[in-house]
């Protein structure tokens, strides 16, 4: 290996051609050097191989340790901790590597490595919900970064300090600091990794308190930066933020596609936070009225150890499963979300605010007025503390709903009217339309049916424009026709599952059949006639991942649904992390730090679950084949078997499905538009 080889690798990395850089490194003779190991880590991260990134930095740590260079070994250890923190959320293993770094430089207080270590410690504390600790380490990161002329640690500390101020209710101070950061990021003075991560951070801070206009502005800035600059998981994170804004502005078709692509891009990177894009996908689908798709996404998020609330509870309410919705929202409030995350408030009132907003609606539907009143009172206090227009309007809407329930429609009308106008002013049309339905009920209660019909019609038209027709249908409470009629009128059809049995009504005839996997695929298609479903989207509910309908690398896709299967290197890395977690638990218990020990045990549980997914009987690795093709073959076989079973008991429905269901890589149900059908697939 000579300087020319290293130069070609650097040129490929500078150009963002990470695959080429990785290939150049692989083609070199087996030789270890500090520079080559660092280049290998950068190439691996850019090309989507997180485990190789961590392995390379781990080898770099041992290389410097063997050479007796404690300073460089400490820096490599900090890098391992930083990448573990960014993409795995395993705080126990992060602490293990940071402790190694601290031990190596504990006698060198002026080492610049302390600036980087403080920056990573800052976010380790933030993600664990220790806000005082976050502020302390953030100030150290800023001070040490400035002292040693290191901009990234200083900026990281500044963003974290701003988030602490916002969390504590000093919103103006936090916003001023974040505005300064945004200017620095826009100037392009920082490296791409720090720039992308900090754009994500400032946007998350705005989402915490519902400052969606500023979040939108910064998301657009991040999007402009992303083109040609983002690498690793940064592009996917940017997509999630775009999906969040698109969902609020509506319609949600583009938001759904953006969230799907984010899921696809983030799968190689995120471990415990993968539920974040999945939940956003569920949120977009819920607003479209795609209840089946929303449920798939939310359950997938739950399977990935994420709390998909309040979305899943609101979905259950829309499905008429009020008891489940009530139980879910109460549990979410009583047992706070405890997975380390930068994307959601780690604890406290900001974490509770969206749950409380949903609880008002759900509790009123369940007749638990006292619970609704308590939730509205707490929400009002949070809105007052953070002075957010979004939070204040959520509180105002809650007050209007309660006034209506209390039999005070004359008090409810001005409250609800003001809230509707504010949602419109905030450019949140779905929220405005949803609340307008409640306003219509208030007008009807005072006997003004004409105004009530006007409000209801305006709400339904808005929902139609937002491509949220199922919500408009629920609002109008239409009763569909019960039989086929001439003249192009809609026929009412049913395809519902209750327990292990499924009821099918078509052409005036009803049958009950045992439910099958293929019938669940069919239900998904009947709910959205004409829509093309990628086969991996259809089968995703079986295992909890939701790939997007774009080209996928079969070598990284499980035969069933697109989950990455571990190779031997990844399995060994997970086992090593388990050892580090056990050490962290032991150390925490020896120091009587029970909170830290509890978090570490959660890390251990997650790692054990991950290993179970990647390792089969007798410690054999779970293998993959041609994922897309095997999924297509399996889904087609299941679907055809189900249709044949239906045809035996309901020949006319079987014939209809044979004519209208299309299979392949994309599946679709395409009925004749001249004979419209209305399928009800959920109770």
XYZ file of C-alpha atoms in Angstrom:
683
model
C 0.000 0.000 0.000
C 1.401 3.408 -0.973
C 0.268 7.024 -0.837
C -1.317 6.738 -4.289
C -3.672 4.003 -3.003
C -4.720 6.146 -0.055
C -5.188 9.163 -2.303
C -7.584 7.245 -4.590
C -9.601 6.117 -1.553
C -9.796 9.683 -0.211
C -10.915 10.980 -3.615
C -13.719 8.388 -3.738
C -14.840 9.333 -0.225
C -14.750 13.056 -1.012
C -16.909 12.381 -4.080
C -19.401 10.396 -2.005
C -18.617 7.205 -3.934
C -18.490 5.020 -0.841
C -18.937 1.739 -2.710
C -15.881 2.499 -4.833
C -13.876 3.508 -1.762
C -14.859 0.258 -0.060
C -13.869 -1.717 -3.150
C -10.486 -0.012 -3.317
C -9.845 -0.835 0.330
C -10.892 -4.462 -0.129
C -8.543 -4.838 -3.109
C -5.494 -3.797 -1.075
C -3.225 -6.390 0.540
C -4.132 -7.247 4.130
C -2.326 -4.565 6.058
C -3.296 -2.564 9.105
C -2.535 1.101 9.472
C -4.303 3.787 11.439
C -5.207 5.816 8.374
C -6.491 2.838 6.406
C -8.655 1.708 9.318
C -10.193 5.166 9.605
C -10.831 5.302 5.843
C -12.363 1.827 6.045
C -14.751 2.992 8.773
C -15.818 6.028 6.709
C -16.345 3.940 3.569
C -18.373 1.359 5.482
C -20.636 3.968 7.049
C -21.281 5.701 3.762
C -22.125 2.428 2.008
C -24.606 1.308 4.649
C -22.588 -1.177 6.684
C -22.915 -0.053 10.296
C -21.378 -3.195 11.782
C -18.280 -2.824 9.600
C -18.024 0.814 10.704
C -18.040 -0.200 14.357
C -15.608 -3.055 13.695
C -13.147 -0.757 11.922
C -13.206 1.831 14.709
C -12.873 -0.967 17.278
C -9.789 -2.261 15.460
C -8.445 1.286 15.296
C -8.869 1.542 19.071
C -6.913 -1.677 19.629
C -4.270 -0.649 17.061
C -3.496 2.557 18.966
C -3.737 0.760 22.300
C -1.141 -1.791 21.174
C 1.077 1.061 19.947
C 0.856 2.758 23.336
C -0.892 5.849 21.953
C -3.521 6.452 24.627
C -4.694 9.750 23.108
C -5.556 8.241 19.704
C -6.992 5.090 21.291
C -9.305 7.240 23.398
C -10.483 9.144 20.331
C -11.240 5.871 18.498
C -13.192 4.656 21.546
C -15.244 7.860 21.511
C -16.001 7.291 17.811
C -17.286 3.783 18.549
C -19.500 5.254 21.257
C -20.752 8.016 18.976
C -21.779 5.703 16.136
C -23.364 3.248 18.577
C -25.366 6.105 20.054
C -26.476 7.543 16.705
C -27.722 4.312 15.213
C -28.338 1.659 17.875
C -29.641 3.549 20.904
C -27.812 1.071 23.179
C -26.736 3.425 25.925
C -25.085 0.760 28.064
C -22.611 -0.073 25.303
C -22.108 3.639 24.603
C -21.204 4.157 28.259
C -18.800 1.215 28.134
C -16.790 2.760 25.292
C -16.854 6.251 26.783
C -15.595 4.850 30.081
C -12.664 3.268 28.252
C -11.855 6.619 26.669
C -12.085 8.443 29.997
C -9.770 5.946 31.651
C -7.143 6.467 28.939
C -7.062 10.268 29.232
C -7.998 10.801 32.862
C -4.460 12.110 33.524
C -4.560 14.435 30.491
C -7.279 17.028 31.273
C -6.205 19.283 28.396
C -6.600 16.607 25.718
C -8.924 17.727 22.872
C -10.459 14.250 23.012
C -12.355 15.489 26.070
C -14.300 17.868 23.797
C -15.555 14.964 21.658
C -16.161 12.813 24.707
C -18.228 15.583 26.313
C -20.304 15.928 23.130
C -21.170 12.227 23.070
C -21.790 12.170 26.837
C -24.215 15.061 26.317
C -26.464 13.032 24.048
C -26.072 9.856 26.080
C -27.567 11.829 28.977
C -30.235 13.470 26.774
C -31.418 10.165 25.351
C -31.649 8.697 28.861
C -33.802 11.609 30.065
C -31.207 13.114 32.421
C -31.749 16.771 31.561
C -29.535 18.255 34.349
C -26.732 15.928 33.264
C -27.334 16.892 29.646
C -26.921 20.579 30.466
C -23.728 19.956 32.451
C -22.054 17.956 29.676
C -23.345 20.336 26.986
C -21.598 23.261 28.666
C -18.390 21.231 28.872
C -18.637 20.310 25.180
C -19.069 23.973 24.204
C -16.248 25.165 26.440
C -13.785 22.454 25.402
C -14.725 22.707 21.727
C -14.054 26.446 21.703
C -10.836 26.045 23.711
C -9.430 23.484 21.238
C -10.872 25.063 18.083
C -13.209 22.104 17.425
C -16.486 23.354 15.944
C -18.467 20.052 15.915
C -18.377 19.353 19.696
C -19.166 23.003 20.381
C -22.213 22.990 18.052
C -23.409 19.640 19.431
C -23.248 21.054 22.934
C -25.043 24.245 21.888
C -27.951 22.317 20.341
C -28.281 20.077 23.387
C -28.196 23.070 25.744
C -30.945 24.728 23.691
C -33.058 21.592 23.956
C -32.580 21.594 27.739
C -33.736 25.225 27.891
C -36.818 24.387 25.824
C -37.545 21.318 27.944
C -37.339 23.465 31.094
C -39.768 26.023 29.644
C -37.218 28.699 28.656
C -38.421 28.488 25.073
C -37.285 31.931 23.861
C -33.699 31.345 25.007
C -33.682 27.920 23.374
C -35.065 29.241 20.095
C -32.525 32.045 19.932
C -29.715 29.556 20.372
C -31.130 27.204 17.730
C -31.514 30.093 15.275
C -27.788 30.753 15.673
C -27.076 27.083 15.024
C -29.266 27.095 11.895
C -27.272 30.030 10.504
C -24.023 28.148 11.149
C -25.349 24.992 9.502
C -26.588 26.938 6.468
C -23.142 28.502 6.058
C -21.655 25.063 5.396
C -18.823 25.409 7.903
C -19.184 21.942 9.427
C -18.497 18.397 8.236
C -21.426 16.538 6.578
C -22.042 14.132 9.474
C -22.280 16.873 12.099
C -24.317 19.084 9.758
C -26.885 16.390 9.019
C -27.207 15.279 12.616
C -27.639 18.829 13.890
C -30.232 19.715 11.243
C -32.158 16.684 12.465
C -31.741 17.812 16.066
C -33.024 21.369 15.594
C -36.053 20.064 13.679
C -36.815 17.538 16.431
C -36.636 20.367 18.973
C -39.300 22.266 17.027
C -41.494 19.191 16.741
C -41.308 18.780 20.524
C -43.227 22.015 21.066
C -45.321 22.101 17.891
C -43.469 24.958 16.148
C -44.283 23.430 12.783
C -43.663 26.545 10.683
C -40.084 26.771 11.882
C -39.703 22.981 11.600
C -40.916 23.210 8.010
C -38.470 26.007 7.210
C -35.559 24.046 8.650
C -36.705 20.818 7.003
C -36.562 22.591 3.644
C -33.056 23.799 4.492
C -32.033 20.258 5.454
C -33.556 18.953 2.222
C -31.490 21.425 0.161
C -28.409 20.319 2.067
C -29.286 16.631 1.671
C -28.903 16.576 -2.104
C -25.369 15.359 -2.715
C -24.256 15.803 0.901
C -26.210 13.347 3.070
C -24.847 9.880 3.659
C -25.433 7.014 6.046
C -28.831 7.324 7.705
C -29.043 11.108 7.341
C -31.082 11.046 4.135
C -33.661 8.735 5.720
C -33.956 10.924 8.810
C -34.557 13.935 6.577
C -37.328 12.011 4.815
C -39.104 11.330 8.107
C -39.121 15.047 8.916
C -40.482 15.807 5.443
C -43.184 13.182 5.938
C -44.163 14.775 9.265
C -44.636 18.175 7.637
C -46.436 16.727 4.593
C -48.848 14.913 6.897
C -49.737 18.106 8.732
C -50.219 20.091 5.516
C -52.041 17.318 3.634
C -53.010 15.457 1.532
C -51.112 12.504 2.949
C -50.338 10.469 -0.185
C -46.933 12.119 -0.573
C -46.328 11.857 3.177
C -46.996 8.121 3.030
C -44.541 7.618 0.172
C -41.896 9.719 1.907
C -42.334 7.686 5.104
C -42.130 4.415 3.166
C -38.883 5.504 1.533
C -37.566 6.602 4.925
C -38.289 3.118 6.300
C -36.396 1.568 3.412
C -33.401 3.885 3.769
C -33.202 3.677 7.555
C -33.499 -0.092 7.926
C -29.690 -0.682 7.710
C -29.058 2.069 10.254
C -31.652 2.353 12.949
C -32.082 -0.353 15.513
C -34.244 0.725 18.417
C -35.457 3.945 16.776
C -36.742 2.189 13.647
C -40.211 2.485 15.148
C -39.996 6.254 14.573
C -40.393 6.140 10.749
C -42.847 3.247 11.052
C -45.034 5.292 13.396
C -44.908 8.255 11.038
C -46.007 5.925 8.234
C -48.936 4.858 10.412
C -49.805 8.495 11.143
C -49.935 9.333 7.428
C -52.093 6.311 6.654
C -54.419 7.029 9.559
C -55.103 10.520 8.246
C -55.872 9.078 4.820
C -58.412 6.779 6.422
C -56.340 3.725 5.455
C -57.073 1.954 8.719
C -55.690 -1.407 7.593
C -52.392 0.114 6.458
C -52.124 2.276 9.564
C -52.583 -0.754 11.779
C -49.826 -2.633 9.938
C -47.432 0.271 10.427
C -48.270 0.819 14.092
C -47.975 -2.874 14.936
C -44.649 -3.000 13.099
C -43.459 -0.038 15.187
C -44.591 -1.824 18.348
C -42.714 -4.948 17.287
C -39.613 -2.776 16.962
C -39.922 -1.778 20.650
C -41.447 1.647 19.911
C -44.573 3.178 21.423
C -46.874 3.993 18.466
C -49.130 6.224 20.549
C -51.348 8.135 20.419
C -51.801 7.006 16.812
C -52.724 3.403 17.544
C -55.212 4.397 20.250
C -56.878 6.884 17.881
C -57.032 4.166 15.236
C -58.821 1.866 17.667
C -61.283 4.674 18.383
C -61.950 5.121 14.654
C -62.515 1.367 14.389
C -65.119 1.577 17.146
C -62.947 -0.371 19.610
C -63.377 2.208 22.341
C -62.394 0.031 25.298
C -59.085 -0.848 23.624
C -58.443 2.785 22.769
C -59.107 3.806 26.367
C -56.839 1.144 27.797
C -54.043 1.983 25.366
C -53.990 5.717 26.056
C -54.213 5.200 29.825
C -51.319 2.723 29.727
C -49.215 5.078 27.622
C -49.697 7.845 30.184
C -49.144 5.630 33.216
C -46.047 3.928 31.793
C -44.042 6.540 29.862
C -42.085 5.673 26.736
C -38.641 4.656 27.984
C -36.586 3.861 24.880
C -33.580 6.198 24.442
C -34.400 8.541 21.578
C -33.511 11.967 20.234
C -36.685 12.109 18.171
C -39.209 12.349 21.015
C -39.091 14.146 24.370
C -37.344 11.754 26.784
C -39.747 12.446 29.655
C -42.010 15.021 31.253
C -44.899 17.154 30.079
C -43.809 17.493 26.444
C -43.892 13.725 26.160
C -47.382 13.660 27.698
C -48.960 16.491 25.664
C -49.967 14.533 22.505
C -51.181 11.655 24.675
C -53.335 14.007 26.741
C -54.813 15.588 23.621
C -55.848 12.141 22.413
C -57.108 11.126 25.850
C -59.625 13.982 25.857
C -61.191 12.662 22.641
C -61.062 8.994 23.641
C -62.295 9.495 27.215
C -65.285 11.532 26.006
C -66.151 8.755 23.539
C -65.916 6.237 26.383
C -68.093 8.333 28.688
C -65.212 8.910 31.112
C -65.795 12.641 31.440
C -63.685 13.070 34.590
C -60.645 11.576 32.843
C -61.211 13.889 29.881
C -61.476 16.883 32.182
C -58.256 15.982 34.025
C -56.408 15.501 30.748
C -57.646 18.867 29.422
C -56.550 20.621 32.617
C -53.041 19.160 32.408
C -52.833 19.974 28.703
C -53.771 23.601 29.403
C -50.965 23.880 31.961
C -48.448 22.480 29.479
C -49.613 24.904 26.784
C -49.218 27.793 29.210
C -45.698 26.738 30.149
C -44.385 26.377 26.594
C -46.371 29.146 24.889
C -46.791 27.122 21.709
C -49.632 28.037 19.346
C -50.161 24.380 18.513
C -50.334 23.299 22.156
C -52.567 26.258 23.040
C -54.969 25.401 20.246
C -55.045 21.747 21.265
C -56.036 22.957 24.734
C -58.671 25.303 23.288
C -60.166 22.472 21.214
C -60.269 20.245 24.308
C -62.123 22.953 26.228
C -64.659 23.226 23.407
C -65.256 19.471 23.346
C -65.791 19.432 27.110
C -68.214 22.366 26.984
C -70.258 20.506 24.392
C -70.303 17.339 26.512
C -71.357 19.347 29.573
C -74.447 20.556 27.719
C -73.083 24.071 27.163
C -73.215 24.351 23.364
C -73.390 28.170 23.471
C -70.028 28.127 25.286
C -68.642 25.405 23.036
C -69.395 27.175 19.724
C -67.052 30.173 20.184
C -64.295 27.956 21.595
C -64.542 25.463 18.734
C -64.885 28.203 16.105
C -61.728 29.915 17.323
C -59.854 26.599 17.374
C -60.984 25.730 13.829
C -59.823 29.119 12.572
C -56.486 28.710 14.353
C -55.901 25.265 12.826
C -56.574 26.803 9.426
C -54.175 29.653 10.203
C -51.534 27.135 11.230
C -52.070 25.331 7.897
C -53.271 22.114 9.493
C -56.365 21.390 7.363
C -57.112 17.879 8.641
C -57.218 19.083 12.238
C -59.480 21.950 11.195
C -61.869 19.628 9.342
C -61.927 17.102 12.181
C -62.832 19.779 14.717
C -65.399 21.291 12.355
C -67.403 18.084 12.680
C -67.597 18.701 16.444
C -68.577 22.311 15.751
C -71.416 21.074 13.542
C -72.675 18.955 16.435
C -72.609 22.013 18.702
C -74.729 24.032 16.258
C -77.146 21.136 15.943
C -77.452 20.995 19.731
C -78.675 24.613 19.836
C -81.185 23.811 17.098
C -79.398 25.560 14.212
C -79.532 22.690 11.716
C -78.759 24.932 8.737
C -75.409 26.072 10.165
C -74.730 22.535 11.352
C -75.183 21.191 7.805
C -72.936 23.934 6.426
C -70.150 23.082 8.889
C -70.488 19.358 8.300
C -70.480 19.829 4.540
C -67.411 22.079 4.737
C -65.609 19.495 6.881
C -66.460 16.623 4.538
C -65.443 18.577 1.452
C -62.118 19.378 3.091
C -61.595 15.711 3.974
C -62.450 14.704 0.402
C -59.896 17.226 -0.886
C -57.327 15.748 1.505
C -57.961 12.292 0.022
C -59.346 11.223 3.400
C -62.712 10.028 2.124
C -63.209 7.318 4.792
C -63.176 10.050 7.425
C -65.736 12.026 5.440
C -67.927 8.930 5.208
C -67.684 8.380 8.960
C -68.586 12.018 9.551
C -71.646 11.860 7.325
C -72.613 8.545 8.937
C -73.933 7.309 5.641
C -75.759 4.010 5.443
C -74.642 2.205 2.275
C -77.174 0.474 0.028
C -77.899 -3.098 1.065
C -78.216 -4.662 -2.372
C -77.144 -4.264 -5.967
C -79.197 -1.676 -7.852
C -79.267 -0.771 -11.550
C -78.131 2.527 -12.919
C -74.573 2.475 -11.575
C -75.503 2.808 -7.914
C -72.998 1.457 -5.414
C -73.358 -2.105 -4.133
C -72.619 -2.711 -0.471
C -70.188 -5.566 0.121
C -68.667 -6.943 3.302
C -65.360 -8.711 4.000
C -64.803 -8.680 7.756
C -62.889 -10.869 10.177
C -64.158 -11.729 13.643
C -61.776 -13.951 15.564
C -60.933 -16.953 13.394
C -63.932 -16.523 11.082
C -64.526 -14.174 8.183
C -67.888 -12.915 6.880
C -68.194 -12.182 3.148
C -71.240 -10.497 1.578
C -71.460 -10.008 -2.203
C -74.356 -9.900 -4.668
C -76.895 -10.230 -1.882
C -75.427 -13.507 -0.551
C -73.467 -13.920 2.696
C -71.107 -16.726 3.748
C -68.857 -17.330 6.774
C -65.429 -18.882 6.218
C -62.378 -19.761 8.286
C -59.867 -16.911 8.016
C -56.677 -17.533 6.030
C -53.455 -15.608 5.419
C -54.456 -14.949 1.800
C -57.738 -13.438 2.984
C -55.783 -10.905 5.028
C -53.902 -9.911 1.878
C -57.226 -9.707 0.050
C -58.727 -7.516 2.774
C -55.826 -5.084 2.336
C -56.552 -4.762 -1.395
C -60.329 -4.575 -1.114
C -59.939 -1.637 1.272
C -58.245 0.382 -1.499
C -59.481 -0.646 -4.962
C -57.091 0.298 -7.750
C -54.048 0.757 -5.529
C -50.909 -1.219 -6.357
C -49.269 -2.903 -3.363
C -45.674 -4.046 -3.550
C -45.554 -7.675 -2.416
C -43.257 -6.780 0.492
C -45.807 -4.230 1.690
C -48.518 -6.903 1.662
C -46.544 -9.461 3.645
C -44.909 -6.931 5.975
C -47.536 -7.354 8.687
C -46.315 -10.917 9.236
C -42.960 -9.743 10.608
C -43.133 -6.025 11.301
C -41.141 -4.279 8.542
C -42.604 -2.140 5.803
C -40.344 -1.868 2.750
C -41.114 0.700 0.077
C -42.056 -0.023 -3.512
C -38.622 0.781 -4.870
C -35.766 -1.436 -5.953
C -34.424 -3.507 -3.089
C -31.216 -5.469 -2.678
C -32.308 -9.114 -2.303
C -29.139 -9.994 -0.434
C -30.313 -7.775 2.457
C -33.938 -8.915 2.474
C -35.539 -11.666 4.452
C -37.653 -14.009 2.356
C -40.808 -12.937 4.148
C -40.786 -9.199 4.545
C -37.465 -7.431 4.077
C -35.855 -7.641 7.498
C -32.103 -7.725 7.442
C -30.651 -11.049 8.602
C -27.425 -11.022 10.621
C -24.184 -12.290 9.204
C -21.604 -13.897 11.483
C -19.820 -10.583 12.073
C -23.038 -8.874 13.182
C -23.993 -11.749 15.479
C -20.590 -11.647 17.130
C -20.872 -7.862 17.537
C -24.252 -8.256 19.245
C -22.783 -10.834 21.622
C -19.947 -8.465 22.444
C -22.465 -5.723 23.177
C -24.290 -8.077 25.506
C -21.066 -8.490 27.454
C -20.676 -4.708 27.637
C -24.269 -4.349 28.833
C -23.694 -6.905 31.592
C -20.631 -4.921 32.704
C -22.682 -1.715 32.739
C -25.404 -3.360 34.834
C -22.823 -4.649 37.311
C -21.162 -1.239 37.594
C -24.509 0.580 37.987
C -25.621 -1.793 40.731
C -22.320 -1.411 42.571
C -22.894 2.369 42.557
C -26.586 2.002 43.558
C -27.543 3.735 40.311
C -30.795 1.840 39.883
C -32.115 4.008 37.041
C -29.000 3.321 34.969
C -29.238 -0.395 35.758
C -32.880 -0.429 34.652
C -32.014 1.191 31.315
C -29.156 -1.249 30.812
C -31.479 -4.193 31.423
C -33.754 -2.819 28.712
C -30.707 -2.762 26.412
C -30.009 -6.384 27.313
C -33.583 -7.423 26.575
C -33.453 -5.701 23.193
C -30.164 -7.373 22.244
C -31.420 -10.801 23.273
C -34.546 -10.333 21.152
C -32.448 -9.219 18.178
C -30.179 -12.248 18.485
C -33.194 -14.540 18.617
C -34.377 -13.074 15.329
C -31.004 -13.640 13.691
C -30.120 -17.045 15.137
C -32.075 -20.257 14.682
C -31.903 -23.731 16.193
C -28.535 -25.052 17.326
C -27.087 -21.548 17.006
C -27.458 -21.603 13.208
C -27.866 -18.291 11.408
C -31.245 -17.658 9.865
C -30.681 -17.635 6.113
C -32.137 -15.653 3.250
C -32.904 -16.432 -0.353
C -34.216 -14.275 -3.174
C -36.460 -12.274 -0.836
C -38.714 -10.471 -3.309
C -39.266 -13.518 -5.516
C -39.935 -15.848 -2.606
C -42.331 -13.311 -1.078
C -44.131 -12.979 -4.438
C -44.445 -16.749 -4.830
C -45.656 -17.256 -1.262
C -48.137 -14.377 -1.339
C -49.550 -15.459 -4.715
C -49.976 -19.032 -3.518
C -51.722 -17.896 -0.303
C -53.987 -15.485 -2.176
C -54.996 -17.992 -4.865
C -55.725 -20.642 -2.234
C -57.952 -18.199 -0.371
C -59.845 -17.196 -3.525
C -60.400 -20.859 -4.445
C -61.732 -21.481 -0.948
C -64.101 -18.511 -1.285
C -65.265 -19.725 -4.716
C -66.315 -23.098 -3.284
C -68.716 -21.439 -0.856
C -69.581 -18.242 -2.778
C -69.152 -18.889 -6.542
C -70.120 -15.391 -7.720
C -67.653 -13.701 -5.343
C -64.951 -16.192 -6.344
C -65.537 -15.446 -10.028
C -65.452 -11.708 -9.336
C -62.118 -11.983 -7.487
C -60.529 -14.144 -10.192
C -61.373 -11.400 -12.713
C -60.304 -8.413 -10.619
C -57.290 -9.461 -8.533
C -53.864 -9.025 -10.151
C -50.702 -10.599 -8.742
C -46.981 -10.277 -9.415
C -44.380 -8.063 -7.796
C -47.297 -5.623 -7.431
C -50.725 -6.812 -6.294
C -53.975 -4.941 -6.948
C -57.754 -5.273 -6.847
C -59.219 -3.606 -9.964
C -63.038 -3.802 -10.159
C -65.038 -2.478 -13.109
C -65.596 1.261 -12.439
C -68.946 1.060 -14.261
C -70.287 -1.186 -11.460
C -69.080 0.563 -8.288
C -68.652 -1.464 -5.112
C -68.275 -0.302 -1.533
C -66.326 -2.800 0.576
C -66.472 -2.697 4.360
C -63.450 -4.572 5.699
C -63.453 -3.559 9.365
C -66.140 -3.694 12.035
